[in-house]
XYZ file of C-alpha atoms in Angstrom:
421
model
C -23.546 1.220 -19.876
C -26.809 2.535 -18.505
C -27.178 6.038 -17.246
C -30.063 7.160 -15.080
C -30.564 10.663 -13.713
C -26.939 11.524 -14.115
C -25.740 8.656 -11.914
C -23.336 5.950 -12.917
C -24.567 2.426 -13.137
C -22.421 -0.195 -14.813
C -25.033 -2.922 -15.032
C -28.864 -2.860 -14.410
C -29.306 -6.637 -14.593
C -30.700 -7.788 -11.335
C -29.501 -11.333 -11.821
C -25.784 -10.600 -11.284
C -23.176 -10.834 -8.555
C -21.677 -7.362 -8.646
C -24.070 -5.840 -6.000
C -23.982 -2.438 -7.623
C -24.948 0.636 -5.788
C -28.603 1.727 -6.141
C -29.377 4.410 -8.895
C -29.905 7.887 -7.595
C -33.393 9.205 -7.955
C -34.322 12.691 -9.027
C -33.795 15.149 -6.150
C -30.960 13.105 -4.551
C -28.187 15.488 -3.518
C -24.847 14.603 -4.942
C -23.049 17.775 -3.623
C -20.295 17.625 -6.212
C -19.730 20.982 -7.852
C -17.879 21.930 -11.028
C -15.464 24.197 -9.231
C -14.362 21.525 -6.749
C -14.039 18.850 -9.475
C -12.103 20.861 -12.003
C -9.497 21.817 -9.350
C -9.032 18.066 -8.485
C -8.937 17.182 -12.202
C -5.986 19.625 -12.763
C -4.114 18.039 -9.847
C -4.845 14.578 -11.313
C -3.741 15.628 -14.713
C -0.373 17.064 -13.505
C 0.154 13.817 -11.501
C -0.608 11.613 -14.540
C 1.503 13.762 -16.938
C 4.558 13.380 -14.684
C 5.183 9.828 -15.861
C 3.199 9.595 -19.159
C 3.852 13.021 -20.716
C 5.590 11.710 -23.832
C 2.999 9.114 -24.788
C 1.041 9.998 -27.929
C -2.338 10.117 -26.191
C -0.745 12.334 -23.452
C 0.660 14.752 -26.011
C -2.657 15.005 -27.818
C -4.518 15.599 -24.637
C -1.904 18.205 -23.563
C -2.375 20.342 -26.676
C -5.713 21.622 -25.309
C -5.638 20.243 -21.783
C -7.729 23.069 -20.333
C -10.548 22.362 -22.755
C -10.119 18.593 -22.298
C -10.357 18.852 -18.512
C -13.363 21.108 -18.710
C -15.122 18.673 -21.008
C -14.155 15.794 -18.804
C -15.513 17.546 -15.736
C -18.874 18.117 -17.479
C -19.037 14.419 -18.498
C -18.351 13.307 -14.924
C -20.885 15.659 -13.477
C -23.703 14.802 -15.895
C -23.037 11.157 -15.752
C -22.147 10.653 -19.434
C -18.514 9.561 -18.733
C -17.572 6.108 -19.877
C -14.001 4.702 -20.200
C -12.739 4.789 -23.824
C -10.813 2.341 -25.944
C -7.707 0.846 -24.294
C -4.580 -0.585 -26.016
C -3.564 -4.161 -25.181
C -0.177 -5.684 -25.930
C 1.947 -8.631 -24.703
C 5.211 -8.443 -22.867
C 7.700 -11.294 -22.477
C 9.840 -10.147 -19.541
C 10.125 -11.205 -16.950
C 7.429 -13.581 -18.189
C 4.611 -13.480 -20.728
C 1.901 -11.068 -19.732
C -1.037 -9.252 -21.049
C -1.008 -5.431 -20.430
C -3.763 -2.954 -20.950
C -2.906 0.791 -21.508
C -5.834 2.983 -20.909
C -6.368 6.237 -22.893
C -4.755 9.241 -21.227
C -8.173 10.814 -20.493
C -9.064 7.671 -18.534
C -5.720 7.777 -16.753
C -6.571 11.234 -15.474
C -9.757 9.741 -13.962
C -7.710 6.907 -12.443
C -5.439 9.406 -10.734
C -8.400 11.415 -9.646
C -9.851 8.432 -7.810
C -6.587 7.163 -6.325
C -5.695 10.762 -5.115
C -9.069 10.895 -3.361
C -9.142 7.409 -1.775
C -5.512 6.276 -1.510
C -5.250 7.365 2.143
C -8.300 5.387 3.096
C -7.203 2.244 1.312
C -3.570 2.533 2.388
C -4.704 2.792 6.059
C -5.828 -0.803 5.759
C -2.697 -2.169 4.262
C 0.391 -3.430 6.245
C 3.424 -1.165 6.163
C 5.520 -3.748 4.413
C 3.495 -3.898 1.222
C 5.708 -2.072 -1.256
C 3.981 -1.879 -4.652
C 2.838 1.484 -5.956
C 3.141 3.238 -2.618
C 4.806 6.562 -1.916
C 8.169 6.231 -0.124
C 8.291 2.453 -0.762
C 8.931 0.462 -3.916
C 11.412 -2.054 -5.208
C 14.708 -0.726 -3.580
C 13.134 0.145 -0.302
C 11.498 -3.320 -0.101
C 14.745 -5.148 -0.703
C 16.672 -2.947 1.766
C 13.933 -3.375 4.393
C 13.933 -7.253 4.001
C 17.759 -7.306 4.242
C 17.583 -5.230 7.441
C 14.999 -7.527 9.063
C 16.908 -10.621 8.123
C 19.973 -9.241 9.932
C 17.841 -8.349 12.969
C 16.132 -11.694 13.272
C 19.264 -13.800 12.609
C 21.377 -11.658 14.926
C 23.536 -10.596 11.919
C 23.494 -14.208 10.530
C 24.723 -15.738 13.843
C 21.700 -17.997 14.471
C 19.689 -20.275 12.214
C 16.975 -18.228 10.428
C 14.669 -19.406 7.638
C 12.591 -17.662 4.977
C 9.310 -18.835 3.418
C 9.145 -17.712 -0.199
C 5.749 -17.797 -1.904
C 3.998 -16.466 -5.006
C 0.280 -16.168 -5.837
C -0.457 -17.736 -9.187
C -2.039 -15.462 -11.799
C -2.740 -12.821 -9.202
C -4.257 -9.976 -11.067
C -6.338 -12.343 -13.417
C -7.662 -14.279 -10.391
C -9.141 -11.369 -8.434
C -12.832 -11.656 -7.939
C -14.140 -8.199 -8.985
C -17.428 -8.467 -7.109
C -15.628 -9.502 -3.823
C -13.009 -6.704 -4.407
C -15.684 -4.004 -4.929
C -17.434 -5.122 -1.672
C -14.158 -4.799 0.230
C -13.257 -1.402 -1.339
C -16.719 0.062 -0.738
C -16.791 -1.041 2.820
C -13.299 0.382 3.646
C -14.223 3.712 2.036
C -17.561 4.029 3.783
C -15.983 3.252 7.088
C -13.321 5.841 6.739
C -14.778 8.690 4.506
C -17.825 10.736 5.482
C -17.742 13.395 2.737
C -21.063 14.764 1.555
C -20.400 13.773 -2.018
C -19.281 10.231 -1.166
C -22.111 8.590 -3.156
C -21.003 10.366 -6.366
C -17.478 9.291 -5.816
C -18.336 5.676 -5.101
C -20.311 5.510 -8.320
C -17.423 6.741 -10.361
C -15.013 4.302 -8.603
C -17.358 1.463 -9.230
C -17.698 2.341 -12.938
C -13.856 2.300 -13.317
C -13.171 -0.736 -11.236
C -15.805 -2.920 -12.838
C -15.048 -1.727 -16.338
C -14.156 -4.506 -18.799
C -11.419 -3.040 -21.130
C -11.134 -6.270 -23.081
C -14.498 -5.510 -24.675
C -13.173 -2.313 -26.307
C -9.516 -2.516 -27.069
C -6.945 -2.384 -29.863
C -4.263 -5.048 -30.048
C -0.752 -3.794 -30.596
C 2.622 -5.514 -30.933
C 3.173 -9.267 -31.300
C -0.265 -10.968 -31.159
C 1.469 -14.348 -30.779
C 2.385 -13.401 -27.147
C -1.317 -12.898 -26.378
C -2.422 -15.987 -28.161
C -0.151 -18.321 -26.154
C -1.275 -17.029 -22.831
C -3.433 -19.578 -20.841
C -6.959 -18.640 -20.064
C -6.180 -17.870 -16.410
C -3.585 -15.325 -17.497
C -5.695 -13.231 -19.892
C -8.712 -10.907 -19.673
C -9.284 -11.410 -23.418
C -10.061 -15.082 -22.746
C -11.852 -14.692 -19.469
C -15.596 -14.333 -18.608
C -15.261 -10.886 -17.104
C -16.020 -11.991 -13.464
C -12.378 -12.243 -12.433
C -9.357 -10.184 -13.400
C -8.057 -6.637 -13.256
C -6.143 -5.054 -16.234
C -2.426 -4.973 -15.542
C -1.216 -1.511 -16.348
C -3.896 0.567 -14.816
C -3.234 2.436 -11.480
C -6.556 1.375 -9.770
C -5.636 -2.239 -10.579
C -2.301 -1.943 -8.785
C -3.660 -0.134 -5.679
C -6.806 -2.276 -5.392
C -4.693 -5.480 -5.965
C -2.657 -4.481 -2.943
C -5.826 -3.871 -1.014
C -7.445 -7.166 -2.015
C -4.584 -9.085 -0.596
C -4.508 -7.188 2.691
C -6.499 -9.669 4.821
C -3.954 -12.332 3.825
C -1.123 -10.089 4.623
C -2.490 -9.298 8.088
C -2.939 -12.926 8.811
C 0.712 -13.692 7.889
C 2.011 -10.765 9.819
C 0.064 -11.708 13.006
C 1.092 -15.315 12.792
C 4.754 -14.424 12.730
C 4.607 -11.832 15.531
C 7.362 -9.402 16.461
C 10.039 -12.155 16.347
C 9.353 -12.672 12.659
C 8.910 -10.561 9.618
C 6.545 -10.567 6.612
C 6.704 -8.431 3.407
C 5.087 -8.529 0.012
C 5.434 -6.983 -3.455
C 2.411 -7.454 -5.591
C 2.134 -11.363 -5.659
C 5.537 -12.154 -4.282
C 5.869 -12.548 -0.477
C 8.526 -13.463 2.119
C 8.115 -14.645 5.725
C 11.197 -14.817 7.941
C 11.499 -16.603 11.230
C 13.888 -18.602 13.389
C 11.216 -21.247 13.824
C 11.168 -23.515 10.763
C 8.205 -25.474 11.970
C 6.175 -22.325 12.327
C 6.918 -21.517 8.703
C 5.915 -24.981 7.610
C 2.550 -24.642 9.417
C 2.167 -21.169 8.067
C 2.671 -22.370 4.492
C -0.244 -24.817 4.871
C -2.409 -22.091 6.482
C -1.477 -19.691 3.689
C -2.665 -21.996 0.883
C -5.961 -22.678 2.659
C -6.548 -18.935 3.495
C -5.763 -17.676 -0.045
C -8.255 -20.099 -1.646
C -10.938 -20.025 0.987
C -11.220 -16.238 1.504
C -9.833 -14.707 -1.626
C -10.211 -17.354 -4.379
C -6.427 -17.258 -4.995
C -3.876 -20.128 -5.410
C -0.306 -20.199 -4.177
C 2.080 -21.110 -7.033
C 3.147 -24.699 -6.453
C 6.465 -24.250 -8.292
C 7.424 -20.983 -6.545
C 7.337 -22.115 -2.968
C 10.276 -22.883 -0.641
C 11.590 -22.635 2.865
C 15.416 -22.121 3.035
C 17.986 -20.824 5.378
C 18.636 -17.105 4.814
C 22.472 -17.551 4.790
C 22.032 -19.344 1.405
C 20.613 -16.147 -0.137
C 17.136 -14.720 -0.335
C 15.780 -13.586 -3.705
C 13.274 -10.765 -3.798
C 12.154 -8.297 -6.447
C 15.091 -8.844 -8.770
C 17.721 -8.929 -6.057
C 19.495 -11.650 -4.043
C 20.208 -10.792 -0.354
C 23.369 -12.536 0.973
C 25.153 -12.131 4.282
C 27.897 -9.970 2.632
C 25.755 -7.791 0.344
C 22.857 -7.386 -2.054
C 23.355 -8.490 -5.637
C 21.233 -8.448 -8.787
C 19.467 -11.634 -9.706
C 20.638 -13.785 -12.628
C 17.477 -13.040 -14.451
C 18.098 -9.320 -14.394
C 21.718 -9.650 -15.445
C 20.879 -12.011 -18.301
C 18.177 -9.717 -19.545
C 20.551 -6.758 -19.372
C 23.212 -8.571 -21.471
C 20.529 -9.632 -24.022
C 19.616 -6.009 -24.571
C 23.276 -4.883 -24.638
C 24.146 -7.492 -27.337
C 21.514 -6.340 -29.818
C 23.250 -5.563 -33.080
C 20.509 -3.958 -35.205
C 18.664 -0.999 -33.635
C 16.004 0.989 -35.517
C 15.134 3.425 -32.665
C 18.390 4.415 -31.075
C 16.776 6.717 -28.464
C 14.482 3.912 -27.338
C 17.435 1.498 -27.136
C 19.381 3.929 -24.910
C 16.386 4.130 -22.633
C 16.321 0.337 -22.384
C 20.000 0.209 -21.595
C 19.611 2.934 -18.934
C 16.789 1.150 -17.328
C 19.077 -1.813 -16.587
C 22.048 0.391 -15.790
C 19.906 2.304 -13.287
C 18.665 -0.874 -11.601
C 22.078 -2.528 -11.436
C 23.606 0.712 -10.094
C 21.744 0.077 -6.814
C 23.543 -3.285 -6.380
C 27.158 -4.512 -6.056
C 27.525 -4.709 -9.817
C 30.314 -2.455 -11.097
C 32.030 -5.403 -12.815
C 28.746 -6.566 -14.347
C 28.011 -3.029 -15.676
C 31.534 -2.860 -17.114
C 31.027 -6.283 -18.916
C 27.602 -5.031 -20.074
C 29.258 -2.023 -21.718
C 32.002 -4.244 -23.292
C 29.306 -6.521 -24.723
C 27.673 -3.712 -26.742
C 28.570 -4.139 -30.501
C 31.128 -1.674 -31.885
C 28.704 -0.050 -34.331
C 26.275 0.720 -31.470
C 29.096 1.838 -29.208
C 30.104 4.429 -31.689
C 26.772 6.222 -31.321
C 26.639 6.357 -27.556
C 28.678 7.412 -24.605
C 28.730 5.739 -21.194
C 29.190 8.125 -18.296
C 30.828 6.748 -15.136
C 29.243 3.322 -15.659
C 25.948 4.829 -14.573
C 24.165 5.898 -17.753
C 24.331 6.037 -21.485
C 23.628 9.024 -23.696
C 23.539 9.534 -27.488
C 26.581 11.374 -28.803
C 24.442 14.014 -30.528
C 22.585 14.656 -27.222
C 25.614 14.518 -24.884
C 25.455 17.519 -22.596
C 27.957 16.646 -19.918
C 30.765 18.691 -18.445
C 34.391 18.307 -19.577
C 35.201 16.354 -16.411
C 32.406 13.916 -17.333
C 33.774 13.513 -20.898
C 37.148 12.682 -19.506
C 35.614 10.037 -17.273
C 33.386 8.651 -20.091
C 34.121 5.194 -21.343
């Protein structure tokens, strides 16, 4: 990483495709002050701590967070800030993936940037893009799709069809140079702050950072080893791919896909409906031939303009009355149910017999219980409880088929105890 006159510059090689911003010369006015920055850093810290406060790096940072934030502000202002070592690990559910976890200090910077620019990026997105957006999310997205299916099908009284599609290797296929050009253009068009150049350099540094060059591998390395090249930053060339797990990756991934989303939405018009969650999209219409033409156009558009491919095995056009799967749910004419994959995963966790960390095990159980609780699943949750081995069941309490607590931590009312399973 090269630093020049206190400005960020991720790469000074002139023979590259990143089109980095020019380096500031002496005397250029950045107009970012310590007092302004430290206040924004405190807001970013509190926002970041809200969901990651119990992580080891968050606890360590929090011991002297005033001093840490002051030091971070100085590094950002004098241009010496660089992202630190990340942790990378593999996950197997819902499928094999490579996840990068940034250090808490870097996560604060991520929140600082997104707090600053989210409104500008979000203004470009369609309303029915649900990932990592305030007031939206998984449950909102499913309810919204169910509502639009009822509207378009006149409550399932006329033939209506849904185009289901998925972008293959979405995050790992994103062209970082193209993404940065899109992000910079959108921000410059909408933000006219005096310190904009300083902010853009910091955003560029974070977005083009390659965490795979400085990371620690945790967990089962075999999961990472069996990932194909197009599913892993560790096996890539650095030109394509965003680290799954970082907030800017999620937001900028949404933004990168926006031209495609707008094309799909415009093609369907008011008589149809389009929605998307990360790489998973649905298009609803009464015109089956329109959806067939749109599927061809979608494949061409994704590859030609964004360098992305539609997954050939996760594509279909079906009648909505047969059920529409979306984000772990299945929408049917008479209700919304949990998908078989979610239910099977929940039972696998419930049936674990040997548990080393009981507190962590209860958290896993509750994550499924909470998700299932939003669907028509009382009988499933009851069966899930029954599937828990007797030795484990002695150490936990199930309250109203909604959550589990450890017996030593149980702090519910007498009425709750009477209703506990």
